[in-house]
Coordinates of C-alpha atoms in Angstrom, one line a residue:
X446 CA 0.0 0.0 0.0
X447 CA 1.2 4.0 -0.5
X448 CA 0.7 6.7 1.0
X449 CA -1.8 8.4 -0.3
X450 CA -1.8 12.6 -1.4
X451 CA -5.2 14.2 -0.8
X452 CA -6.1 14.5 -4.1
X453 CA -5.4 10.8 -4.7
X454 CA -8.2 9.8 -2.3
X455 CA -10.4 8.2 -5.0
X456 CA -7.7 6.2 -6.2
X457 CA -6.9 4.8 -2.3
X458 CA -10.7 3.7 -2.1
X459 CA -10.2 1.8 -5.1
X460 CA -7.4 0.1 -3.9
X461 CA -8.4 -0.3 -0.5
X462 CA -11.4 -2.2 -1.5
X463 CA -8.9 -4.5 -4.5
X464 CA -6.9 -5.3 -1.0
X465 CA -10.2 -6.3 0.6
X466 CA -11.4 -8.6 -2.0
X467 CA -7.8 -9.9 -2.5
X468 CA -7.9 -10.9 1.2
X469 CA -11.4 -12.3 0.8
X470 CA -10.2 -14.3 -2.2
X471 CA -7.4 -15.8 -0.2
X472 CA -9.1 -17.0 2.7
X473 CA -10.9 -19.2 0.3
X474 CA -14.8 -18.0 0.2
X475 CA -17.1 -19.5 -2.3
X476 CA -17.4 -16.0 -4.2
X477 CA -15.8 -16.1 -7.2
X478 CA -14.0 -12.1 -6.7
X479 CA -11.7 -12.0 -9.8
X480 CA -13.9 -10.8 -12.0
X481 CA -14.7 -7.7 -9.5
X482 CA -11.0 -6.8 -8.8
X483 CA -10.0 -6.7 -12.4
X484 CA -13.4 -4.1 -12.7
X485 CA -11.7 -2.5 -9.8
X486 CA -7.9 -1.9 -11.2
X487 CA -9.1 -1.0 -14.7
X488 CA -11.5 1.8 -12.2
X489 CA -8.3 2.3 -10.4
X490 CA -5.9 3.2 -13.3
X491 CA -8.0 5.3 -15.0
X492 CA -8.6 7.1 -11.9
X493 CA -4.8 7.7 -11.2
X494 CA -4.9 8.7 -15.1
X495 CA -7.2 11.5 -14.1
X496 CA -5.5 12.3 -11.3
X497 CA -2.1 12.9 -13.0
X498 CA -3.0 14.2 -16.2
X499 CA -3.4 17.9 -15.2
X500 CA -1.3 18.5 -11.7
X501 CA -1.5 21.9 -10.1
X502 CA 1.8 23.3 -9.1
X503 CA 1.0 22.5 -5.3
X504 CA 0.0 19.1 -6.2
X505 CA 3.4 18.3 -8.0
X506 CA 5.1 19.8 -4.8
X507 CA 3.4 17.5 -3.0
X508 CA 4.3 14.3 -5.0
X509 CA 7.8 15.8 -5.1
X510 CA 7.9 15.4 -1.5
X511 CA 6.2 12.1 -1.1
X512 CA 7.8 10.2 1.4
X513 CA 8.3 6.7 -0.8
X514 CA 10.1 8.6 -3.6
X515 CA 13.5 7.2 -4.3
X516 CA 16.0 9.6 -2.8
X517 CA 20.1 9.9 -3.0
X518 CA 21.2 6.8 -1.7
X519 CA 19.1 4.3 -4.1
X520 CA 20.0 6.6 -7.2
X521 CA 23.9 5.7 -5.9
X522 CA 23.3 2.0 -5.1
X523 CA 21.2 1.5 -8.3
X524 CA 23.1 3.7 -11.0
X525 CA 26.9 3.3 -9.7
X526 CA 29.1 0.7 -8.4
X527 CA 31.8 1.2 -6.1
X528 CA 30.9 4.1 -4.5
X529 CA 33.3 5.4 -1.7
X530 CA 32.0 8.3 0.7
X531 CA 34.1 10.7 1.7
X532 CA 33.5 12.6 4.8
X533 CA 33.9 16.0 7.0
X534 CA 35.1 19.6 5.6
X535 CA 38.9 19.2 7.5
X536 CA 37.2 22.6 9.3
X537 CA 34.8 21.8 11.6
X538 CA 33.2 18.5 11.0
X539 CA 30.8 15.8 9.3
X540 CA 27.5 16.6 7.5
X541 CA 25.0 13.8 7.0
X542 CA 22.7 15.7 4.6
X543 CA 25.1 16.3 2.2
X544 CA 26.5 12.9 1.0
X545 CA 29.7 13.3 -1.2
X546 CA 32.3 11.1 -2.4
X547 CA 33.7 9.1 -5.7
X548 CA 31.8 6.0 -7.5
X549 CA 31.9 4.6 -11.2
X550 CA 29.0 5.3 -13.5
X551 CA 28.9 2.8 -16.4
X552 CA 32.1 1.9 -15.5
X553 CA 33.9 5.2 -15.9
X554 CA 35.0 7.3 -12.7
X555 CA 32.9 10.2 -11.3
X556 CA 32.0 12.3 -8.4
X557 CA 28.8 12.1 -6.7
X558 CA 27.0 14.5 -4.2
X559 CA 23.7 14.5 -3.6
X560 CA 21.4 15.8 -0.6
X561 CA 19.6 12.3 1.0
X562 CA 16.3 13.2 3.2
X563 CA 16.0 9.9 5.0
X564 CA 13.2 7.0 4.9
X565 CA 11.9 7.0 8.8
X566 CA 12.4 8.9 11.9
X567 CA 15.9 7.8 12.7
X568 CA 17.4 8.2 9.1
X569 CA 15.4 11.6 8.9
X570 CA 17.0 13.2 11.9
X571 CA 20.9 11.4 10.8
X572 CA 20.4 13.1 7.7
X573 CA 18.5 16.4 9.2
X574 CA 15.5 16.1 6.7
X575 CA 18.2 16.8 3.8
X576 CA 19.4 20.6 4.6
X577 CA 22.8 20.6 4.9
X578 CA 24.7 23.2 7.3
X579 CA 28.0 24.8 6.3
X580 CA 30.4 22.1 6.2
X581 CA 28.3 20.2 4.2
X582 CA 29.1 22.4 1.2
X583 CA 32.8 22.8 2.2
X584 CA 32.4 19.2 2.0
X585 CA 31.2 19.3 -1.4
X586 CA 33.6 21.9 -2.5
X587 CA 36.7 19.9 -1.3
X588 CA 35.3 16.8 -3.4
X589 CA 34.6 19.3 -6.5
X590 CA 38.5 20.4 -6.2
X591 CA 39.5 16.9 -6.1
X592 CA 37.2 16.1 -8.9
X593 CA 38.7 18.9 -10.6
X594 CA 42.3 17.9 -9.8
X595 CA 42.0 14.6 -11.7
X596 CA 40.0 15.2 -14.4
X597 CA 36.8 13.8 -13.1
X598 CA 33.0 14.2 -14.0
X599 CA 30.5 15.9 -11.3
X600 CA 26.9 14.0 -10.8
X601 CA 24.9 16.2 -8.3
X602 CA 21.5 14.5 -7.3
X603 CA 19.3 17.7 -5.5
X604 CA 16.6 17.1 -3.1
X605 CA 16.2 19.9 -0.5
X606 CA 14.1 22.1 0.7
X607 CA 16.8 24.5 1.5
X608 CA 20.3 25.0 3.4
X609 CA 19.7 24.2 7.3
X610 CA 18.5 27.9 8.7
X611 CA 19.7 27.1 12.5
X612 CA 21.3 29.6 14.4
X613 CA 24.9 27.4 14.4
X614 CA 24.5 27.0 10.7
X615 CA 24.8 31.4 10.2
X616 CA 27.5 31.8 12.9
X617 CA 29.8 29.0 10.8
X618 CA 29.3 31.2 7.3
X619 CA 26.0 29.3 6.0
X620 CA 25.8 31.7 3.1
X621 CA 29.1 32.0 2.3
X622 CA 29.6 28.2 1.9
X623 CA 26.9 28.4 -0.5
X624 CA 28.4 30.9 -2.2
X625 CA 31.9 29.1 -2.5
X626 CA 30.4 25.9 -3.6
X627 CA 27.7 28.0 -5.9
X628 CA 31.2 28.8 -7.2
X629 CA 32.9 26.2 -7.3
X630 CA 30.6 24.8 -9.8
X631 CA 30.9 27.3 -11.7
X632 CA 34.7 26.9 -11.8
X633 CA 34.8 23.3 -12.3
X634 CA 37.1 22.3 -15.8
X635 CA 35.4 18.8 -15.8
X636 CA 31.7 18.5 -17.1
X637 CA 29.0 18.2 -14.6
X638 CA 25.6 17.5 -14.7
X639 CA 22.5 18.0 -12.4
X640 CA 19.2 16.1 -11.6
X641 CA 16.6 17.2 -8.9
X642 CA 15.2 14.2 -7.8
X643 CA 12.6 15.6 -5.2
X644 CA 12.7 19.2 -4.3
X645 CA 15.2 22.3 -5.3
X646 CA 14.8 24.5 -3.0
X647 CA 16.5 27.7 -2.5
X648 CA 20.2 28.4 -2.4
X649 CA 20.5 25.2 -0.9
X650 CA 19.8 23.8 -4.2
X651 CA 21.6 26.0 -6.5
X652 CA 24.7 25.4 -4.1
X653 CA 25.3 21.7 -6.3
X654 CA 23.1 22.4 -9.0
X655 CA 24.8 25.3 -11.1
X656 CA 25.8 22.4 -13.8
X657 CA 26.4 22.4 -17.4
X658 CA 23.7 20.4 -17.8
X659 CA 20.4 20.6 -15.1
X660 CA 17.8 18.0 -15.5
X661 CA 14.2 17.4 -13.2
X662 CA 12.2 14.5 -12.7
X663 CA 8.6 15.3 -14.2
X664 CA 7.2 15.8 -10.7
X665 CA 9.9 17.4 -9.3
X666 CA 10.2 21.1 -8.2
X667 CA 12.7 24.2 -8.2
X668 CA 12.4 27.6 -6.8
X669 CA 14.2 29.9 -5.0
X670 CA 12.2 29.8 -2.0
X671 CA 9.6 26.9 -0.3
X672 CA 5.9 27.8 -1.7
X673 CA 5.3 27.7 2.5
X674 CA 8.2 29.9 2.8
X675 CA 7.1 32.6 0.0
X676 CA 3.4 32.8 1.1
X677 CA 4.5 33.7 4.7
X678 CA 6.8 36.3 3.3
X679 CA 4.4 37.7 0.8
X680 CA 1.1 37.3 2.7
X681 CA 1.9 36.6 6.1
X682 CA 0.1 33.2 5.7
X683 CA 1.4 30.3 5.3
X684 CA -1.7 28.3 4.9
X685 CA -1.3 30.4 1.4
X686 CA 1.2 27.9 0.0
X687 CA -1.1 27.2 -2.4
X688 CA -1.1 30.2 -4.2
X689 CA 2.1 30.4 -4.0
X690 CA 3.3 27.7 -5.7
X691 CA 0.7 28.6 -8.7
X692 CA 2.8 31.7 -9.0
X693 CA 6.3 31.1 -8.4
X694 CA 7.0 28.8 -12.1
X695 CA 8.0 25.8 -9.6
X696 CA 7.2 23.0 -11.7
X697 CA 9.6 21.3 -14.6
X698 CA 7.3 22.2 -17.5
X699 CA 7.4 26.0 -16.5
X700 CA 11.7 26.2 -15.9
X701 CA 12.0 24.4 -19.0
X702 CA 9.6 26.4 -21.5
X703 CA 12.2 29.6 -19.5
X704 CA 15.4 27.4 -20.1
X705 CA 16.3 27.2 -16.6
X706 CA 16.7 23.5 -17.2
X707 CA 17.6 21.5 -20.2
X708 CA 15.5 18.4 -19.9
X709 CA 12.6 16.6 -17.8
X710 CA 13.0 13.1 -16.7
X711 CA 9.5 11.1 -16.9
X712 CA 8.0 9.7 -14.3
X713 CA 5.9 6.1 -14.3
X714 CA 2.1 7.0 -13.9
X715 CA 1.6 7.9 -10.7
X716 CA 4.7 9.4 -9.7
X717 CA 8.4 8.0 -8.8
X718 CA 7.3 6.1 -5.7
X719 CA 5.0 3.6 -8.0
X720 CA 8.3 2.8 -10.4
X721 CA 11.4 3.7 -8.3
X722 CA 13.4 1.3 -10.5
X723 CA 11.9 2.7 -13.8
X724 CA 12.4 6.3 -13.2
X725 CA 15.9 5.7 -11.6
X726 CA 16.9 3.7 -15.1
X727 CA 15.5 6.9 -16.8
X728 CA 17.4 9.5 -14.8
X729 CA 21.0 7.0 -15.7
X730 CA 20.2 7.2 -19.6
X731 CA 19.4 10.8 -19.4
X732 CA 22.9 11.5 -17.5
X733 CA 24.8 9.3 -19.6
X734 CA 23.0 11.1 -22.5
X735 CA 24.6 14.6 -21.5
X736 CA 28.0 13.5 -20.8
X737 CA 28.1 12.4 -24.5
X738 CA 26.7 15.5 -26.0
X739 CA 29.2 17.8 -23.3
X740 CA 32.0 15.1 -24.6
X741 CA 30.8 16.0 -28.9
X742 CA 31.0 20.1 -27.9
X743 CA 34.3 21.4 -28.5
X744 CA 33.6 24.0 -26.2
X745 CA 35.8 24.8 -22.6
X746 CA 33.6 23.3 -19.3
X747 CA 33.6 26.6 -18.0
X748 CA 33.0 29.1 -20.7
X749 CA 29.6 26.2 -21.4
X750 CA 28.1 26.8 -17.7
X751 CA 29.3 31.3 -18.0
X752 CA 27.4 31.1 -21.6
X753 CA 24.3 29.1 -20.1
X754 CA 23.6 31.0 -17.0
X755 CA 23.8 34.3 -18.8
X756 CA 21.6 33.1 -21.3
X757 CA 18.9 32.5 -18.8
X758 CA 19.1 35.9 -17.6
X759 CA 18.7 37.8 -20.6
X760 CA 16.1 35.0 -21.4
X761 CA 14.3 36.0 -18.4

């Protein structure tokens, strides 16, 4: 069973009641029930069909923080093989929200970091809901300048809703960590190449994300602030999320038609968590894709991600 969104409710009673008759089936009854669940999960697709078909922009921010989407660690364990962590910033200490180290991807060598959420309440709190403090990014800029050092390709996987805003996080240099490793990207002679997996949020985002090439999951999201976080700001509400999100341009399909991204990953009906092995398959052919076309370009690393950010703001 999954954990249903609100607006998936008719689909749950659909497949609340297949469970049920399943159940009865299995206990052995005298009612011949196939016929009725096969009526049932024909109803049942076609009502997540509906459902999906025409999203809202709070209702992909929603599926882009579902709980049972795959996240960090299973795009590392199912896309790459030998990956080795690395860990701490050699200035202050370890950061479990910010996972960093070096892996081969279709057996070539590259350099993974990517922002991991957690699964339950233990993994949640190790990880610190996936907002990284300071030395997290001064993690990721010391594996960036090693990546750099021998000539080896940058993966970022991004799914946060924003650097950690804790008191301890702004007296260590929160935003100029972001800054360095914003810049670091930038700076980076090797190609490298972004997916947002879940949520982009903020400058938390953008801190592993300024790549030469940026891709997003179909029901993934990027902004520059939480819809939760804009409506308070804007209207003092938060309960005005909503709105928000309807305005902001959050949503894959809007960043692409501006060209803040290059490409959208799709997702199996019903959203990564119903074809986690699927969409992570996609999101490996899609990375590979880029490599090869950055590898065709005769262009310098650098000069690529200067031309493409500038692009976007004259775009915009």
């Amino acid at each position: 069973m999954y954990n249903y969104l609100d607006f998936e409710k008719p689909v749950a009673d659909l497949e609340g009641k297949i469970v049920e008759l399943k159940k009865l089936s299995e206990t052995g009854g005298a009612v011949d029930v196939a016929d009725e669940i096969s009526r049932l999960e024909k109803r049942s697709r076609d009502a997540l069909r509906d459902a999906y078909k025409a999203l809202t922009p709070w209702q992909k921010a929603q599926v882009a923080r579902h709980p049972d989407r795959p996240h960090c660690v299973d795009y590392i364990a199912q896309l790459m093989t030998d990956y080795t962590p690395l860990a701490g910033d050699r200035a202050f200490g370890e950061d479990n929200a910010l996972l960093c180290g070096f892996a081969r991807f279709r057996g070539e060598p590259v350099a993974v970091i990517g922002q991991e959420k957690g699964t339950d309440t233990q993994s949640r709190l190790k990880h610190n809901f996936g907002m990284a403090r300071p030395e997290g990014y001064r993690k990721a800029v010391r594996v960036m300048e090693l990546a750099d050092k021998f000539g080896i390709p940058l993966i970022s996987l991004v799914d946060t809703a924003g650097a950690y805003p804790g008191i301890g996080a702004e007296e260590r240099g929160q935003a100029e960590a972001i800054a360095r490793s914003t810049s670091a990207c930038l700076g980076l002679r090797v190609p490298n190449i972004s997916v947002i997996i879940g949520e982009g949020g903020s400058g938390g985002a953008i801190a592993i994300a300024t790549a030469n090439k940026v891709y997003m999951l179909e029901h993934s999201i990027y902004s520059v602030i939480s819809p939760e976080g804009a409506a308070s700001i804007l209207w003092h509400d938060s309960t005005r999320a909503r709105d928000a999100a309807t305005n902001m341009k959050i949503t894959a399909q809007d960043l692409l038609e501006m060209k803040v991204i290059d490409g959208i990953i799709a997702e199996p009906l019903g959203g990564a968590h119903r074809g986690a092995e699927a969409v992570m398959q996609a999101a490996g052919e899609q990375i590979a894709a880029g490599f090869r076309e950055l590898a065709e370009a005769t262009h310098d690393y650098r000069e690529h991600r200067r031309d493409k950010f500038l692009a976007i703001g004259r775009t915009l």
